[in-house]
XYZ file of C-alpha atoms in Angstrom:
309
model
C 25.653 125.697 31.459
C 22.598 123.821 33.245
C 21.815 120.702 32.895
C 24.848 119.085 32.387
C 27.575 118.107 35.132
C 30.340 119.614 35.115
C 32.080 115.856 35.260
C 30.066 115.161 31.782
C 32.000 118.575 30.555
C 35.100 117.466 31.585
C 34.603 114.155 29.900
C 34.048 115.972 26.375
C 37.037 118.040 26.643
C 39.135 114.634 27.565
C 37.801 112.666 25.090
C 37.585 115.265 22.280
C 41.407 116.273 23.210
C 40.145 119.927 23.481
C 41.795 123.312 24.735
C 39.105 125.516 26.418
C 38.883 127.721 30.072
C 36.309 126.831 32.412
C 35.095 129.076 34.782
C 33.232 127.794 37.531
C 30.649 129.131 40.425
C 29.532 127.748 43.321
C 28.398 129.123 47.117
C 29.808 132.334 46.494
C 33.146 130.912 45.350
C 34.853 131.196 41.823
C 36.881 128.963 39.917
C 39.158 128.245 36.917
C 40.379 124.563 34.901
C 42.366 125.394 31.871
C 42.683 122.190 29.635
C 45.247 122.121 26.844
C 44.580 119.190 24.323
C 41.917 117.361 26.460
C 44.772 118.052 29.704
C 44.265 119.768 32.767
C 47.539 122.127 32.841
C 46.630 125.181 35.603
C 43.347 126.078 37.736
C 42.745 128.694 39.929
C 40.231 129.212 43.112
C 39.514 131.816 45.414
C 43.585 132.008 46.632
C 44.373 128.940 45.601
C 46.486 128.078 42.676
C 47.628 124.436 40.844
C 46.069 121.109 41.787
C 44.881 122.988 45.259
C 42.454 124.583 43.346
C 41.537 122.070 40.893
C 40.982 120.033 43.825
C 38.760 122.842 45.201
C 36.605 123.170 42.293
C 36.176 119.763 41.267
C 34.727 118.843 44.891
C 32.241 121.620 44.311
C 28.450 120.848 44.149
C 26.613 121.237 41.100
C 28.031 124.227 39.793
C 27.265 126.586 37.185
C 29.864 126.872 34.831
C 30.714 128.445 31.501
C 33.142 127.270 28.830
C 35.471 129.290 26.844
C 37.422 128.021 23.857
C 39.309 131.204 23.375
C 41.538 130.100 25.200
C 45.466 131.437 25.564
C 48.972 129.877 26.412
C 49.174 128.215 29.559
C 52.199 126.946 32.066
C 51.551 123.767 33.196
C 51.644 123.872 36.576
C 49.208 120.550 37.469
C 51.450 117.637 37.041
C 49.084 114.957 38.861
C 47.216 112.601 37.034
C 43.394 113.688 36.668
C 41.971 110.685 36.895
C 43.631 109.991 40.599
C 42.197 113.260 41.014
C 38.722 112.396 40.255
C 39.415 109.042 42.401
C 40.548 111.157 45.241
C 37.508 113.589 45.654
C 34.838 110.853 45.335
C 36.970 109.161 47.842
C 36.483 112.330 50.045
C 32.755 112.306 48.854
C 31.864 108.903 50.159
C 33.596 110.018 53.504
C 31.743 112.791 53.710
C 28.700 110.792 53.158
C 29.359 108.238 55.497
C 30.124 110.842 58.570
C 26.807 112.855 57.817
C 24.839 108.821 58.292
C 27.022 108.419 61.133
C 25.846 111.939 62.368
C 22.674 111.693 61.750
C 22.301 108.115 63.690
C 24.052 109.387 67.129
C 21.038 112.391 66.931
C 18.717 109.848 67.048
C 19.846 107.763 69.204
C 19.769 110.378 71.724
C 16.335 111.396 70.822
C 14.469 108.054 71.115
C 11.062 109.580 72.220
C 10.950 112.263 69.258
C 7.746 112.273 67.747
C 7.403 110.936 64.241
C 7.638 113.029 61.111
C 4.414 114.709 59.546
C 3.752 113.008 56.092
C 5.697 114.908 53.492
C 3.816 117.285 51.167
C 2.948 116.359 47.854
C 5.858 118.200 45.515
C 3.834 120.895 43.530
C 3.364 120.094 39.858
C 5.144 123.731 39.259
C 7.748 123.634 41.532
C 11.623 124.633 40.761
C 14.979 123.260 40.581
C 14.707 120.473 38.159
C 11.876 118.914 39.288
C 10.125 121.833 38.078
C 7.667 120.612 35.045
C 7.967 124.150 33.445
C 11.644 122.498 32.235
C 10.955 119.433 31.063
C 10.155 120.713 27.068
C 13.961 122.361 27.303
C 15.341 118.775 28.745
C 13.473 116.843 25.692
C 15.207 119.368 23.195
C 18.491 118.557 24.637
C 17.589 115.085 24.551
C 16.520 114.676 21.000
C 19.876 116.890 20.011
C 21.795 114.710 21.896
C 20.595 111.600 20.447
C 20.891 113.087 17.242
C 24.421 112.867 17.525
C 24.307 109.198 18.036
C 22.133 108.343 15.052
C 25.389 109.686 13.083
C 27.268 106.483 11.581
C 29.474 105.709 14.533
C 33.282 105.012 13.353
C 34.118 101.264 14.150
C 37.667 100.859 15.020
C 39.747 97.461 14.396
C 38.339 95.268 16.963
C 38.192 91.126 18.078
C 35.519 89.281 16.551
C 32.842 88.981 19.225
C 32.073 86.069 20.533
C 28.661 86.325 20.771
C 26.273 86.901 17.293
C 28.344 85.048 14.647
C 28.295 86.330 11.372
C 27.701 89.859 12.455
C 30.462 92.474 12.071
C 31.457 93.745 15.158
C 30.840 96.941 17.208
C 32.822 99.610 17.882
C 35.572 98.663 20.674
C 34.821 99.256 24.199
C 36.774 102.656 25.116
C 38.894 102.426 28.352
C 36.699 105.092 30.890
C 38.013 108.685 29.996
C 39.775 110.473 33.066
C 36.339 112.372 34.222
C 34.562 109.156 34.080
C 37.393 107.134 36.774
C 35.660 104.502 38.868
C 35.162 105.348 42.052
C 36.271 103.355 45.254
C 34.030 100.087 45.657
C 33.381 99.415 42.228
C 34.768 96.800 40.271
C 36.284 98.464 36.784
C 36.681 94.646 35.209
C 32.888 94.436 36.216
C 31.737 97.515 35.077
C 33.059 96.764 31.277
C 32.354 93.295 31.098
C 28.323 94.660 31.349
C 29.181 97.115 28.156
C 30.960 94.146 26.883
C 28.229 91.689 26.812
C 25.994 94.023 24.982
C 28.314 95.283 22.129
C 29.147 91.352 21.630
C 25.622 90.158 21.791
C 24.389 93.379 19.670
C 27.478 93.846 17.104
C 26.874 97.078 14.656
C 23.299 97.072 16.150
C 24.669 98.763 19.252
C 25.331 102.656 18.185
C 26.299 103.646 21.787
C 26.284 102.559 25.305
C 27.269 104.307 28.307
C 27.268 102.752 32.194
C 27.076 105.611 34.406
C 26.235 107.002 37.503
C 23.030 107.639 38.872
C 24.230 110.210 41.237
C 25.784 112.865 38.692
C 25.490 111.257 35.013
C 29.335 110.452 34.611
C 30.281 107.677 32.503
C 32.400 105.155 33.789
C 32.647 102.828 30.606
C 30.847 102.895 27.265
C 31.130 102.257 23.307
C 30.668 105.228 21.406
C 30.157 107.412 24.646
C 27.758 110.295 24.637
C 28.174 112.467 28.024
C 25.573 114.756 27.356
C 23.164 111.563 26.793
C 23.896 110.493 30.219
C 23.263 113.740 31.810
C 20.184 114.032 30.400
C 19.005 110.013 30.749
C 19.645 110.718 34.192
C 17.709 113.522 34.816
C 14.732 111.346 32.150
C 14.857 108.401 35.305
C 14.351 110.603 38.212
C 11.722 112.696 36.550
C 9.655 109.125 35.854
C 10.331 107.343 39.110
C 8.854 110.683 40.461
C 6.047 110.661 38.034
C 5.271 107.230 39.013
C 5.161 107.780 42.590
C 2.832 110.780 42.442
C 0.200 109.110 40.296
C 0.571 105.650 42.631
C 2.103 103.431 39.813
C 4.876 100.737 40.791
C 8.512 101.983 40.191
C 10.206 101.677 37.150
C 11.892 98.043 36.803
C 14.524 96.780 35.402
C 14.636 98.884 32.223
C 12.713 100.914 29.954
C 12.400 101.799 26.234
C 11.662 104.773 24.045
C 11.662 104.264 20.248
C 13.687 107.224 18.441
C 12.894 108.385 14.815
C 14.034 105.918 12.139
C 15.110 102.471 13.204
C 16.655 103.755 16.467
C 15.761 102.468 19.957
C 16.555 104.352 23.593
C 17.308 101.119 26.716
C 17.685 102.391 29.898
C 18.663 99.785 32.873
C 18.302 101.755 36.188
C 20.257 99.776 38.948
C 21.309 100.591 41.928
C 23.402 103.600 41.768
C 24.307 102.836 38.509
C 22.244 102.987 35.139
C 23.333 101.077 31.241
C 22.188 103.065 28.253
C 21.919 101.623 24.970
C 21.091 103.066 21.737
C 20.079 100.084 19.160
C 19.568 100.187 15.470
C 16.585 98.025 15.260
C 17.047 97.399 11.669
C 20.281 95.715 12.277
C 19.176 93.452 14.984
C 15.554 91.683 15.769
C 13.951 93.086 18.266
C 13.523 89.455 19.959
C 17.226 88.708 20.101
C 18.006 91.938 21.506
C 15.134 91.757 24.664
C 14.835 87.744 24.730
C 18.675 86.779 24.537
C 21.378 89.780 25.267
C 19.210 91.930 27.572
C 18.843 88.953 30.230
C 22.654 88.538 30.301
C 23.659 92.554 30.172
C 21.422 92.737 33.247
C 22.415 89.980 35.240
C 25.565 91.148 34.636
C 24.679 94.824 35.959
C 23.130 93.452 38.792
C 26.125 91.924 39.849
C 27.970 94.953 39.570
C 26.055 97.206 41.320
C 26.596 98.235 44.780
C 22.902 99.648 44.736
């Protein structure tokens, strides 16, 4: 699968409560995650066997993956939580990080007379990897299936009656973040769903989804209604304009843009920091002036705040 993390993948199958075999490629090396009900129960890498391997995979790169829902009886032989997991290889992640900066500043401080970079090449219009252009028309299909999804009736669960809005039945509850979506080190969790908060009580049955997630890989740390595949592909949507912009000598994006969707739908995207808030509005349930003049001020203040970015 391309496109899509393999995080955003393991969100589904958590969320969905799904049994399915993932196989997994990366560098040369091969993986395998067996989930039973939405569980990881066994995974297998290159020697390795149990929460080794998951480990293993899980702080691969980007990789290609395929999933299989034919899927057979499995011993459970991971007894570890995944979310601690998940905690515990962006842990290693941001160490990883940290030593290539620290690396990369004792190299030049012991080359103070270096010469200065040549100017970087412009990026070719064709080029590959996903900044290629010849991909965008496959990311918009994805996009406009994925939102499809959300324009389906979302199911509102028994929830408080907002505080903000009176009068105005309230949204679907906020969902707790699914195991693939745990917060990594350095953020505040009570932050992070006090921003989805704000907009599903400010927006009540206006708000069809929201997801706050990650700029780095498109995983979801808190949303209403989540939509994984939404985020992926948002993500990708954000890069490709501030890249856009930056060719053609326009100002970056600020703090959020819009895209009206067939019907009475409407696409916000807050980029902040290395985080990003998605909503998807029914504009026929809420004016259009409440929802940018009132609730968007306090959602992004409230991101702001949040973000380590």
């Amino acid at each position: 699968m391309k496109g899509i993390s393999l995080s955003s993948v393991i969100q589904v199958i958590n969320l969905e409560k799904q049994s399915c075999d993932i196989e997994a490629r990366a560098g040369g090396q091969c993986g395998q995650l067996h989930f039973r009900e939405g569980t990881l129960v066994d995974a297998l890498a290159d020697g390795l066997a149990g929460e080794d391997a998951a480990y293993e995979i899980l702080g691969w790169d980007d990789p290609e993956f395929d999933v299989s829902t034919e899927h057979s009886p499995r011993d459970r032989t991971i007894e570890a939580d995944l979310t601690q997991m998940l905690l515990e290889i962006a842990r290693r992640r941001d160490e990883e990080l940290e030593e290539s900066a620290r690396s990369a500043a004792a190299q030049d401080s012991v080359a103070p007379h270096a010469a200065p970079p040549a100017p970087p090449l412009v990026e070719s219009a064709s080029g590959n990897g996903r900044g290629g252009a010849q991909a965008e028309p496959d990311i918009m299909a994805e996009m406009e299936a994925a939102l499809a999804e959300v324009r389906v009736e979302p199911e509102i669960e028994a929830a408080p009656e907002p505080h903000g809005a009176p009068g105005r039945a309230p949204a679907p509850p906020t969902r707790g973040a699914p195991p693939a979506a745990a917060v990594r080190s350095g953020l505040s969790a009570a932050g992070l769903k006090r921003v989805v908060q704000l907009a599903k009580d400010g927006l009540g049955d206006a708000l069809l989804s929201a997801d706050l997630f990650s700029s780095a890989d498109g995983t979801s740390y808190v949303g209403v209604n989540s939509r994984p595949a939404v985020c992926a592909l948002v993500n990708q949507v954000t890069e490709r304009l501030n890249r856009a912009f930056d060719k053609g000598g326009l100002p970056p994006l600020g703090r959020y843009y819009m895209a009206e969707l067939d019907g009475s739908g409407l696409l916000l995207v807050a980029p902040c920091g290395d985080l990003q808030l998605v909503l998807v509005v029914d504009t026929g349930r809420v004016q259009l002036g409440l929802l940018i003049n009132v609730v968007l001020p306090e959602v992004l203040a409230a991101l702001e705040e949040v973000s380590p970015g």
